[in-house]
Amino acid sequence: MNLEGVIPILIYAHAALGVVALLTGLVALIVVKGNRIHKKSGKIFYYTMLASAIIAISISVMPNHESDLLFGLGIFTVYLLIAGYRSLRFKRKKVSLNTDRHISIFMIIAAVFMIGYPLIFKGQLNIVLTVFGTLGLVIATRDLYSYKSKETLTQKWLKLHLSKMIGGYISAVTAFIIVNNFFSGLYGWFIPGIIGGFYIAFWLRKLNVNNNPKAAI
């Protein structure tokens, strides 16, 4: 089977995994955090979304299917998922962070490439890649800095986990909207992120209030 015969199979696999990720991710979002359903649906979301994103990255560099935008979104999504899932380990005080540092450094390099590639090789600014690249650069840099203090990670592991996994779900919704052309132009790329950003802010504030009763006064 030649490459053109493999690509449709990858596209169907990507779509099927994406649908499962959207459904299980939604379940993980709406049920009580930390219970059995949340953990199981969250784990299924993680693996299916990760596989879907990796397949999307592969397709985006294949002949006649090249897409800088989907490649950049895929890299950003993979980072959020892996970093978010690995943050569950931070609840333990004794944990090695070498792999986490390397993952963040890779994201920083990829983010710089996402921002600079259109400027250097195409002579123009790509708004979508610049936004996702800047977000990836900021998030990965903050993560890398946070790895200096294991005590801080032990205290903030839940915030890191929730914000990144929700971010991964936002990426899934964004990809779904873009592929199906629900919004024209740049709207489809940014509307899910804007709405999701408020949702992440809601949860972070809720965690702050729960950890500090005085914040609710």
Tab-separated table of C-alpha atoms in Angstrom:
chain	number	residue	atom	x	y	z
A	1	MET	CA	0.000	0.000	0.000
A	2	ASN	CA	1.420	3.408	-1.036
A	3	LEU	CA	1.349	6.578	1.012
A	4	GLU	CA	-1.814	7.905	-0.635
A	5	GLY	CA	-3.562	4.718	0.423
A	6	VAL	CA	-2.430	5.100	4.023
A	7	ILE	CA	-3.468	8.747	4.426
A	8	PRO	CA	-7.265	8.113	4.271
A	9	ILE	CA	-6.884	5.426	6.942
A	10	LEU	CA	-4.990	7.881	9.149
A	11	ILE	CA	-7.651	10.544	8.585
A	12	TYR	CA	-10.460	8.165	9.613
A	13	ALA	CA	-8.454	7.006	12.647
A	14	HIS	CA	-7.767	10.624	13.610
A	15	ALA	CA	-11.458	11.516	13.315
A	16	ALA	CA	-12.667	8.457	15.237
A	17	LEU	CA	-10.209	9.022	18.073
A	18	GLY	CA	-11.121	12.713	18.105
A	19	VAL	CA	-14.821	11.949	18.545
A	20	VAL	CA	-14.088	9.598	21.457
A	21	ALA	CA	-11.832	12.260	22.988
A	22	LEU	CA	-14.517	14.935	22.677
A	23	LEU	CA	-17.140	12.745	24.361
A	24	THR	CA	-14.977	11.363	27.170
A	25	GLY	CA	-13.388	14.763	27.741
A	26	LEU	CA	-16.832	16.288	28.160
A	27	VAL	CA	-17.716	13.626	30.720
A	28	ALA	CA	-14.506	14.346	32.633
A	29	LEU	CA	-15.359	18.056	32.636
A	30	ILE	CA	-18.911	17.781	33.976
A	31	VAL	CA	-18.646	15.013	36.593
A	32	VAL	CA	-17.279	15.463	40.096
A	33	LYS	CA	-13.524	15.900	39.886
A	34	GLY	CA	-11.522	13.037	41.360
A	35	ASN	CA	-14.255	10.388	41.407
A	36	ARG	CA	-14.058	7.086	39.544
A	37	ILE	CA	-15.936	8.281	36.449
A	38	HIS	CA	-13.737	11.360	36.186
A	39	LYS	CA	-10.551	9.319	36.407
A	40	LYS	CA	-11.640	6.710	33.853
A	41	SER	CA	-13.098	9.155	31.344
A	42	GLY	CA	-10.099	11.445	31.800
A	43	LYS	CA	-7.674	8.640	31.099
A	44	ILE	CA	-9.565	7.606	27.949
A	45	PHE	CA	-9.625	11.257	26.844
A	46	TYR	CA	-5.892	11.574	27.388
A	47	TYR	CA	-4.883	8.542	25.331
A	48	THR	CA	-7.391	9.026	22.501
A	49	MET	CA	-6.700	12.755	22.187
A	50	LEU	CA	-2.945	12.193	22.316
A	51	ALA	CA	-3.159	9.560	19.574
A	52	SER	CA	-5.454	11.772	17.490
A	53	ALA	CA	-3.087	14.746	17.811
A	54	ILE	CA	-0.020	12.674	16.885
A	55	ILE	CA	-1.816	11.319	13.820
A	56	ALA	CA	-2.842	14.871	12.859
A	57	ILE	CA	0.784	16.001	13.109
A	58	SER	CA	1.831	13.103	10.871
A	59	ILE	CA	-0.823	13.920	8.271
A	60	SER	CA	0.048	17.629	8.299
A	61	VAL	CA	3.552	16.934	6.948
A	62	MET	CA	2.551	14.416	4.271
A	63	PRO	CA	2.583	15.326	0.545
A	64	ASN	CA	-0.564	17.152	-0.629
A	65	HIS	CA	-1.780	17.423	2.970
A	66	GLU	CA	0.732	19.907	4.387
A	67	SER	CA	-0.708	22.251	6.994
A	68	ASP	CA	1.444	24.532	9.122
A	69	LEU	CA	-1.568	25.457	11.234
A	70	LEU	CA	-2.637	21.905	12.096
A	71	PHE	CA	0.991	20.971	12.741
A	72	GLY	CA	1.375	23.835	15.211
A	73	LEU	CA	-1.950	23.113	16.925
A	74	GLY	CA	-0.968	19.435	17.143
A	75	ILE	CA	2.364	20.164	18.825
A	76	PHE	CA	0.704	22.578	21.258
A	77	THR	CA	-2.003	20.028	22.070
A	78	VAL	CA	0.468	17.209	22.651
A	79	TYR	CA	2.407	19.384	25.079
A	80	LEU	CA	-0.683	20.338	27.066
A	81	LEU	CA	-1.809	16.720	27.298
A	82	ILE	CA	1.546	15.240	28.308
A	83	ALA	CA	2.412	18.038	30.742
A	84	GLY	CA	-1.098	17.958	32.203
A	85	TYR	CA	-1.098	14.203	32.674
A	86	ARG	CA	2.410	14.141	34.152
A	87	SER	CA	1.448	16.871	36.637
A	88	LEU	CA	-0.503	14.217	38.545
A	89	ARG	CA	2.901	12.966	39.708
A	90	PHE	CA	3.654	16.269	41.396
A	91	LYS	CA	1.404	15.453	44.332
A	92	ARG	CA	4.307	13.279	45.487
A	93	LYS	CA	7.181	15.180	47.063
A	94	LYS	CA	9.906	12.872	45.725
A	95	VAL	CA	9.677	12.834	41.941
A	96	SER	CA	12.241	13.234	39.161
A	97	LEU	CA	11.667	16.244	36.918
A	98	ASN	CA	14.343	15.609	34.272
A	99	THR	CA	11.867	14.354	31.667
A	100	ASP	CA	9.481	17.223	32.419
A	101	ARG	CA	12.265	19.749	31.889
A	102	HIS	CA	13.178	18.209	28.529
A	103	ILE	CA	9.528	18.245	27.429
A	104	SER	CA	9.212	21.935	28.325
A	105	ILE	CA	12.461	22.801	26.544
A	106	PHE	CA	11.197	21.003	23.436
A	107	MET	CA	7.978	23.037	23.571
A	108	ILE	CA	9.938	26.277	23.908
A	109	ILE	CA	12.006	25.409	20.825
A	110	ALA	CA	8.867	24.365	18.905
A	111	ALA	CA	7.091	27.588	19.934
A	112	VAL	CA	9.940	29.749	18.673
A	113	PHE	CA	9.881	27.774	15.415
A	114	MET	CA	6.101	28.250	15.108
A	115	ILE	CA	6.472	32.010	15.464
A	116	GLY	CA	9.604	32.395	13.346
A	117	TYR	CA	8.986	29.909	10.518
A	118	PRO	CA	6.391	31.992	8.601
A	119	LEU	CA	8.492	35.144	9.004
A	120	ILE	CA	11.760	33.571	7.867
A	121	PHE	CA	10.574	31.244	5.111
A	122	LYS	CA	7.402	32.970	3.893
A	123	GLY	CA	8.102	36.580	4.761
A	124	GLN	CA	4.826	37.117	6.572
A	125	LEU	CA	3.309	36.884	10.039
A	126	ASN	CA	0.944	33.984	10.660
A	127	ILE	CA	-1.517	35.130	13.315
A	128	VAL	CA	-2.685	31.639	14.336
A	129	LEU	CA	0.816	30.184	14.637
A	130	THR	CA	2.001	33.298	16.434
A	131	VAL	CA	-0.813	33.062	19.006
A	132	PHE	CA	-0.367	29.342	19.652
A	133	GLY	CA	3.413	29.705	19.594
A	134	THR	CA	3.295	32.552	22.094
A	135	LEU	CA	0.959	30.588	24.379
A	136	GLY	CA	3.210	27.549	24.148
A	137	LEU	CA	6.281	29.664	24.848
A	138	VAL	CA	4.722	31.311	27.914
A	139	ILE	CA	3.262	28.099	29.347
A	140	ALA	CA	6.397	26.005	28.794
A	141	THR	CA	8.658	28.740	30.202
A	142	ARG	CA	6.488	29.028	33.308
A	143	ASP	CA	6.513	25.249	33.674
A	144	LEU	CA	10.290	25.130	33.347
A	145	TYR	CA	10.618	27.827	36.001
A	146	SER	CA	8.180	26.032	38.329
A	147	TYR	CA	10.318	22.886	38.243
A	148	LYS	CA	12.864	24.699	40.400
A	149	SER	CA	10.650	24.232	43.455
A	150	LYS	CA	9.214	20.797	44.186
A	151	GLU	CA	7.320	22.224	47.156
A	152	THR	CA	5.459	24.621	44.859
A	153	LEU	CA	4.629	21.772	42.479
A	154	THR	CA	3.253	19.725	45.374
A	155	GLN	CA	0.928	22.602	46.243
A	156	LYS	CA	-0.120	23.488	42.676
A	157	TRP	CA	-0.250	20.102	40.944
A	158	LEU	CA	-4.055	20.165	40.706
A	159	LYS	CA	-4.103	23.620	39.106
A	160	LEU	CA	-1.475	22.528	36.601
A	161	HIS	CA	-3.382	19.350	35.831
A	162	LEU	CA	-6.797	20.954	35.386
A	163	SER	CA	-5.621	23.951	33.359
A	164	LYS	CA	-3.606	21.859	30.911
A	165	MET	CA	-6.126	19.053	30.471
A	166	ILE	CA	-8.899	21.593	29.908
A	167	GLY	CA	-6.544	23.291	27.477
A	168	GLY	CA	-6.143	19.974	25.663
A	169	TYR	CA	-9.911	19.670	25.427
A	170	ILE	CA	-10.139	23.212	24.052
A	171	SER	CA	-7.672	22.159	21.346
A	172	ALA	CA	-9.892	19.178	20.503
A	173	VAL	CA	-12.936	21.437	20.177
A	174	THR	CA	-10.929	23.915	18.084
A	175	ALA	CA	-9.805	21.196	15.673
A	176	PHE	CA	-13.391	19.903	15.407
A	177	ILE	CA	-14.698	23.382	14.602
A	178	ILE	CA	-11.975	24.081	12.038
A	179	VAL	CA	-12.382	20.776	10.212
A	180	ASN	CA	-16.158	21.210	9.988
A	181	ASN	CA	-16.002	24.947	9.135
A	182	PHE	CA	-18.462	26.007	11.847
A	183	PHE	CA	-16.962	29.523	11.884
A	184	SER	CA	-15.274	31.459	9.117
A	185	GLY	CA	-11.819	32.992	9.155
A	186	LEU	CA	-9.988	33.286	12.440
A	187	TYR	CA	-13.112	32.961	14.569
A	188	GLY	CA	-12.990	29.180	14.609
A	189	TRP	CA	-9.390	29.229	15.796
A	190	PHE	CA	-9.930	31.580	18.719
A	191	ILE	CA	-13.553	31.373	19.942
A	192	PRO	CA	-13.055	27.992	21.715
A	193	GLY	CA	-9.898	29.298	23.361
A	194	ILE	CA	-11.569	32.468	24.606
A	195	ILE	CA	-14.539	30.592	26.071
A	196	GLY	CA	-12.281	27.865	27.441
A	197	GLY	CA	-9.995	30.470	28.971
A	198	PHE	CA	-12.866	31.794	31.078
A	199	TYR	CA	-13.688	28.227	32.113
A	200	ILE	CA	-10.090	27.608	33.187
A	201	ALA	CA	-10.103	30.905	35.111
A	202	PHE	CA	-13.325	29.813	36.853
A	203	TRP	CA	-11.750	26.564	38.040
A	204	LEU	CA	-8.506	28.199	39.145
A	205	ARG	CA	-10.470	30.733	41.167
A	206	LYS	CA	-12.593	27.965	42.648
A	207	LEU	CA	-9.463	26.106	43.722
A	208	ASN	CA	-8.048	29.293	45.253
A	209	VAL	CA	-11.236	29.836	47.241
A	210	ASN	CA	-11.298	26.236	48.454
A	211	ASN	CA	-7.651	26.440	49.547
A	212	ASN	CA	-8.063	29.858	51.125
A	213	PRO	CA	-11.459	30.503	52.787
A	214	LYS	CA	-10.608	34.209	53.229
A	215	ALA	CA	-10.575	34.595	49.417
A	216	ALA	CA	-14.306	33.989	49.361
A	217	ILE	CA	-15.045	36.941	51.697
